[in-house]
Coordinates of C-alpha atoms in Angstrom, one line a residue:
Chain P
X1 CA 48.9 216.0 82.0
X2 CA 46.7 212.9 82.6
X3 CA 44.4 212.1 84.9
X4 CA 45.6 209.8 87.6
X5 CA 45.4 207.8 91.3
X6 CA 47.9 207.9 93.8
X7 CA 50.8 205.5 92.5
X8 CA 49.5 205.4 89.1
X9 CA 51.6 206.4 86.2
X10 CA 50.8 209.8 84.2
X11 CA 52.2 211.6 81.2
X12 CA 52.6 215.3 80.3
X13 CA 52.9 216.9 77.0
X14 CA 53.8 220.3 76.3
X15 CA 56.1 221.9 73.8
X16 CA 59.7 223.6 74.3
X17 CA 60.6 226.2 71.8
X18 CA 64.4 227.3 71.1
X19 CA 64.5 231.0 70.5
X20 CA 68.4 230.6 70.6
X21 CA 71.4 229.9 68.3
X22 CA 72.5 226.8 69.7
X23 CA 70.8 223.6 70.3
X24 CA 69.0 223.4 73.8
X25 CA 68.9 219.9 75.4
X26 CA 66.7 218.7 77.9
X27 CA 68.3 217.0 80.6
X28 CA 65.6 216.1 83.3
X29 CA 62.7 216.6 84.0
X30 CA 61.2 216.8 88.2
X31 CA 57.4 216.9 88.6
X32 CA 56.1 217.1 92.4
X33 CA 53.5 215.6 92.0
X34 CA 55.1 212.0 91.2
X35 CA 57.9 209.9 92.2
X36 CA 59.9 209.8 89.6
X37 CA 59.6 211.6 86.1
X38 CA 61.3 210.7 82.9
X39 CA 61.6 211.8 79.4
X40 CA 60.1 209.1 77.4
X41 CA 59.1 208.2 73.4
X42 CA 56.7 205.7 71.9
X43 CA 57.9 204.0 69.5
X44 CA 55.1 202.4 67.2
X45 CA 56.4 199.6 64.6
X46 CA 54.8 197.0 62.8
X47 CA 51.6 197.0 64.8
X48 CA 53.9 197.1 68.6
X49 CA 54.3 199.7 70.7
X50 CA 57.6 200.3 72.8
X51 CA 58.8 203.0 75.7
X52 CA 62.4 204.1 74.4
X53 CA 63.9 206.1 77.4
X54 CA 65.0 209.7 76.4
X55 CA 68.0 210.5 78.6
X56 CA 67.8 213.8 76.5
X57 CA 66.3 215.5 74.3
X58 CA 67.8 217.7 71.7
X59 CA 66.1 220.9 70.4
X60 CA 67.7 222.4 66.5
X61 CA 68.2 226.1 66.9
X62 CA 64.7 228.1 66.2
X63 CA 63.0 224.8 66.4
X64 CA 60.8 222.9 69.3
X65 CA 60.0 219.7 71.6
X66 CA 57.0 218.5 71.0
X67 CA 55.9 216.3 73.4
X68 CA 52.3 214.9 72.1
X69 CA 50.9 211.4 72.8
X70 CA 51.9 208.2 70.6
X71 CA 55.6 209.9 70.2
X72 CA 57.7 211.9 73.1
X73 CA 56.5 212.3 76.1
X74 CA 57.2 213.0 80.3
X75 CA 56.3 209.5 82.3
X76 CA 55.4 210.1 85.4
X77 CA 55.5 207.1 88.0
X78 CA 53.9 206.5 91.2
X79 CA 51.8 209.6 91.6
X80 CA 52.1 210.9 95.1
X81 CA 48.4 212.9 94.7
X82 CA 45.7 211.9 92.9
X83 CA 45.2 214.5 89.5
X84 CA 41.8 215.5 88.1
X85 CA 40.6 217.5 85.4
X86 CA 41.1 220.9 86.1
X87 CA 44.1 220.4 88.3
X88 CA 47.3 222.7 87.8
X89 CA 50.9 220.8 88.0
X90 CA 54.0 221.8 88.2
X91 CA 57.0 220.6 85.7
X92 CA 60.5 221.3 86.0
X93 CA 62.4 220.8 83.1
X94 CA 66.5 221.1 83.5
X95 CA 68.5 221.9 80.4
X96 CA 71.8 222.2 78.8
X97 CA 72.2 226.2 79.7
X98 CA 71.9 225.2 83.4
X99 CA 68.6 226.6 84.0
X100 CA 65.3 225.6 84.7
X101 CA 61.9 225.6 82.8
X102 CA 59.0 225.7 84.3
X103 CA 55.9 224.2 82.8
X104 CA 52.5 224.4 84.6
X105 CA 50.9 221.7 83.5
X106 CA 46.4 221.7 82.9
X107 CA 45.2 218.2 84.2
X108 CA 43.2 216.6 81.5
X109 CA 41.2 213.7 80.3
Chain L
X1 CA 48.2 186.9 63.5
X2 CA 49.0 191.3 63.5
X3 CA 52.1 190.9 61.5
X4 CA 50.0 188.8 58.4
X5 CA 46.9 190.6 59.5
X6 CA 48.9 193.9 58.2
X7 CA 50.5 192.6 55.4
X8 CA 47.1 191.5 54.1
X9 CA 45.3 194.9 55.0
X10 CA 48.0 196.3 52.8
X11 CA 47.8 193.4 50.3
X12 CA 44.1 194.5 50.3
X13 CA 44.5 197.7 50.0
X14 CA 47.3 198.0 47.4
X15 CA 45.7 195.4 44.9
X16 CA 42.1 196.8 45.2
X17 CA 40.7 193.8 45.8
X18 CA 38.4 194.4 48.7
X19 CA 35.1 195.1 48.4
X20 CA 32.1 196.2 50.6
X21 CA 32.6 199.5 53.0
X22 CA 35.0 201.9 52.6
X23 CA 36.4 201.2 56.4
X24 CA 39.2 203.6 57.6
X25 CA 41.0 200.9 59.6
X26 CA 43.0 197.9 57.8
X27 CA 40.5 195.1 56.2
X28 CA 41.5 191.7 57.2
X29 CA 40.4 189.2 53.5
X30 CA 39.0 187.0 54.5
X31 CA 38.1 187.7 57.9
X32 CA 39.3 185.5 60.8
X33 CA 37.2 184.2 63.5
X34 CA 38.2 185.6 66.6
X35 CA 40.3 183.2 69.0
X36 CA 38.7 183.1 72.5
X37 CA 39.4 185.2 75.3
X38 CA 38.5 183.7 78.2
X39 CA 39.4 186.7 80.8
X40 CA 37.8 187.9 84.1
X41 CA 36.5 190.9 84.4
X42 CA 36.4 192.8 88.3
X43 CA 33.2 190.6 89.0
X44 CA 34.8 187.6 88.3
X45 CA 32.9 186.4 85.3
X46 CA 34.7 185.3 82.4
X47 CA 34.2 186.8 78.9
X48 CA 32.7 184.8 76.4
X49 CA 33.0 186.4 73.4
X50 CA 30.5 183.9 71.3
X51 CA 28.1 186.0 73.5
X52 CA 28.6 188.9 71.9
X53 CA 27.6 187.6 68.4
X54 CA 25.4 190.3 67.4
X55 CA 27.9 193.3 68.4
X56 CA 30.7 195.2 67.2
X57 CA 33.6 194.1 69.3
X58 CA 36.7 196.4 69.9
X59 CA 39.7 194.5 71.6
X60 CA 43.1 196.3 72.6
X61 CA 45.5 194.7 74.5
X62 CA 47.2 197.2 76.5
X63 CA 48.2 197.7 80.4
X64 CA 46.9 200.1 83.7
X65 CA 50.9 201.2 84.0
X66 CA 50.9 202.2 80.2
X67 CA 51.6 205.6 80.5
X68 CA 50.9 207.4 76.8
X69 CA 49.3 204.5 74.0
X70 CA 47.1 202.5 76.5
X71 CA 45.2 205.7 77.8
X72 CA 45.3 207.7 74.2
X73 CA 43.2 204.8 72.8
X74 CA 40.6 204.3 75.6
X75 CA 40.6 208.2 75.3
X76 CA 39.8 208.0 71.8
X77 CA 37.3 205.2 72.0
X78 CA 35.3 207.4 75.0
X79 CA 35.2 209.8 71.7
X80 CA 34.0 207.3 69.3
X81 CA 31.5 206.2 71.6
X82 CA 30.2 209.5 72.0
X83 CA 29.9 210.0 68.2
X84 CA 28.1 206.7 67.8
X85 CA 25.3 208.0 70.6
X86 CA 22.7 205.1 70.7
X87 CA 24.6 202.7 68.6
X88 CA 26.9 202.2 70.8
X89 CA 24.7 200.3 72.8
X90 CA 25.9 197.3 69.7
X91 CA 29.1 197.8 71.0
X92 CA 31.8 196.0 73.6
X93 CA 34.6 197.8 74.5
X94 CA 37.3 195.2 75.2
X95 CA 40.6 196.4 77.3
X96 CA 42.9 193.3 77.8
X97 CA 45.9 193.8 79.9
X98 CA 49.1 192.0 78.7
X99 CA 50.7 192.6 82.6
X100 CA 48.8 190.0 84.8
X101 CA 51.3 190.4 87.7
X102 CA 50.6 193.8 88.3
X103 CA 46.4 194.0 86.5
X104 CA 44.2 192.2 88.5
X105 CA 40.7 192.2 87.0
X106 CA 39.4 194.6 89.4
X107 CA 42.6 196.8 88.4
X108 CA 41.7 196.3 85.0
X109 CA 38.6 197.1 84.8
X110 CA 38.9 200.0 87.3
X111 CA 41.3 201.5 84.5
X112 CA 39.0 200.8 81.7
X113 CA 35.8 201.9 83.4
X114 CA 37.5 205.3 84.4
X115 CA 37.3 206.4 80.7
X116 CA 34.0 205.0 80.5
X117 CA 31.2 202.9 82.6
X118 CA 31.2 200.7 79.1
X119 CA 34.3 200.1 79.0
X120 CA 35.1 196.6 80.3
X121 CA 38.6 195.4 81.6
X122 CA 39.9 192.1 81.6
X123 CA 43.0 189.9 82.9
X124 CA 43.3 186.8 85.4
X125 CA 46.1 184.6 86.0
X126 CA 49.5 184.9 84.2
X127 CA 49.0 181.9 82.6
X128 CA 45.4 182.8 81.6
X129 CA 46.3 186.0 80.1
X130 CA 49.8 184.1 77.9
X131 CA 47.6 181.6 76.7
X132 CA 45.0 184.2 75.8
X133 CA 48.0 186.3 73.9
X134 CA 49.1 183.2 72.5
X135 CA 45.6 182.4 70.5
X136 CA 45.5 186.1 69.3
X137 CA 48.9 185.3 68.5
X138 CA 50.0 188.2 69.8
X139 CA 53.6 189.2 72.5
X140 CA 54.4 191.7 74.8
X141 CA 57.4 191.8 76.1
X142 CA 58.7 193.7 79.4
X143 CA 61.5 196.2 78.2
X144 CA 64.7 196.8 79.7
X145 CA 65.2 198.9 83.2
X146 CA 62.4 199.9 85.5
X147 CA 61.9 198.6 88.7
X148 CA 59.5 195.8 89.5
X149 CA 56.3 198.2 90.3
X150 CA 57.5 201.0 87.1
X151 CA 58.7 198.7 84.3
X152 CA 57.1 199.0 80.8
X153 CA 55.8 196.3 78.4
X154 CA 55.8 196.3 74.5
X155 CA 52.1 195.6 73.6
X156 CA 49.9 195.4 70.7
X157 CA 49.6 199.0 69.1
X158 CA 46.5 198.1 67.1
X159 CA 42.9 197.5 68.0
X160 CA 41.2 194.3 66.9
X161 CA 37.9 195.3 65.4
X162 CA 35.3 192.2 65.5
X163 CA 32.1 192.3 63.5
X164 CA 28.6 190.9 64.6
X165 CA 29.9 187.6 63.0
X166 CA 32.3 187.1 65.7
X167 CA 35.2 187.8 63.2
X168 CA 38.1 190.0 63.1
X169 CA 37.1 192.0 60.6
X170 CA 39.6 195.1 60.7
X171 CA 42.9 196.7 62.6
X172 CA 42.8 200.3 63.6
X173 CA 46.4 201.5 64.1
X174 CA 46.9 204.2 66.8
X175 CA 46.2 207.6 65.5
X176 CA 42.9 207.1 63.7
X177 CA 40.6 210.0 64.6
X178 CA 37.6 208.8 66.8
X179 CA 35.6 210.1 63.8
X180 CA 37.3 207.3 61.2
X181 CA 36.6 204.9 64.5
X182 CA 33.0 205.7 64.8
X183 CA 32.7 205.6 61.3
X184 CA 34.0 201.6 60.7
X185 CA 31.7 200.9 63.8
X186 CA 29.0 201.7 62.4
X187 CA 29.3 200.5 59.0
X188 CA 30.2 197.4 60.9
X189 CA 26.5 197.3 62.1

């Protein structure tokens, strides 16, 4: 997760495996430690970068997520604590089996 | 400018027909002189960028609320830097935001400067910054949805690489290694 100041924006990346037989979605994502959190993906073409919201995001059996910068990503918006290097935070990802993932997220530069 | 800046990189780059240093980024034939970018920075003082004749100038328009691109770049440029160790003292580390109603030059440059002391932020009025996108012939455009404090913007990807001649001499497209940046710097100096 990125650095930030209190109502800054953020981004986490992290990866999702699915160990299963059917596809796994990702249907929303909550992160404490911001306002609002959303599954987002650059989209880079012909020299312009664009935010396409995700609303999910749809994992092949025995495949994964990648969330990784410059493609899909977690935007985080208005920061409600300011994040430093070396900070822990908290992810919670919901999915399409109706549980709930949690990702504990290293703050980095 | 970007989109026939590209095609001619590729032009360049297909046909063979460029000569000098083997630069990682796309070479613009002939290189353009840059357009002004007459921007405040958080002390108020406008960037002339005919003062910087002499240095290697890297320009990325980009904005503070920019969640993934804007703060992978800077990130990467805080590497380059770091590889270029005393040379970078020939180098100006340009971050112009496209969102003026939101990037105030002290915003701006707060962002920029938190990736490093060097790194210089720019804006000023709306009108300021449009006619400054409109020189470098450049758009950004606010997407769809959002609110008015968490909307996005579509921005310039690519960084505009100036040599000591005060032209644009190459593009660097996101995902070059700070290495392949470093290394274009310097054989820009």
């Amino acid at each position: 997760m990125r650095p930030g100041l209190v109502g800054e924006m953020s981004a986490a990346y992290f990866t999702v495996p699915n160990a299963g037989s059917d596809t796994l979605r990702l249907t929303g994502v909550e992160i404490d430690a911001a306002a609002h959190a959303s599954f987002h993906r650059t989209i880079d073409s012909a020299g312009t970068a664009r935010m396409v919201a995700q609303d999910t995001i749809a994992i092949a059996p025995r495949d994964s997520a990648v969330l990784a910068p410059r493609g899909l990503h977690v935007m985080a918006h208005g920061l409600r604590v300011p994040l430093a290097a070396g900070d822990t935070v908290v992810i919670r990802v919901f999915t399409s089996r109706r549980d709930t993932l949690l990702v504990r997220a290293a703050v980095r530069e | 400018m970007l989109t026939r800046s590209l095609l001619a990189g590729v032009a360049c780059a297909l046909l063979g027909a460029c000569t000098g240093p083997d630069f990682r980024g796309v070479v613009l034939e002939p290189p353009e002189p840059a357009p002004a970018l007459a921007l405040a920075d958080s002390n108020g003082t406008v960037l002339d960028l005919a003062g910087e004749r002499g240095k290697v100038v890297l320009v990325f328009f980009g904005y503070t609320h920019c969640p993934d691109i804007c703060p992978t770049t800077l990130a990467d440029w805080r590497k380059a830097k770091g590889l270029l160790g005393d040379e970078a003292r020939a180098v100006r580390w340009l971050f112009v935001t496209v969102d003026p109603e939101r990037d105030t030059p002290q915003l701006a440059h707060r962002y920029a400067a938190r990736f490093d002391r060097d790194f210089r932020g720019l804006s000023g009025t709306p009108d300021q910054v449009r006619a400054a996108m409109a020189a470098w012939k450049i758009g950004s455009v606010r997407d769809a949805g959002g609110t008015d404090s968490s909307y996005t913007v579509s921005h310039p990807s690519v960084v505009f690489v100036l040599d000591r001649e005060g032209r644009v001499r190459l593009l660097h497209r996101q995902g070059m290694p700070p290495s392949a940046i470093a290394a274009d710097i310097r054989a820009l100096l």
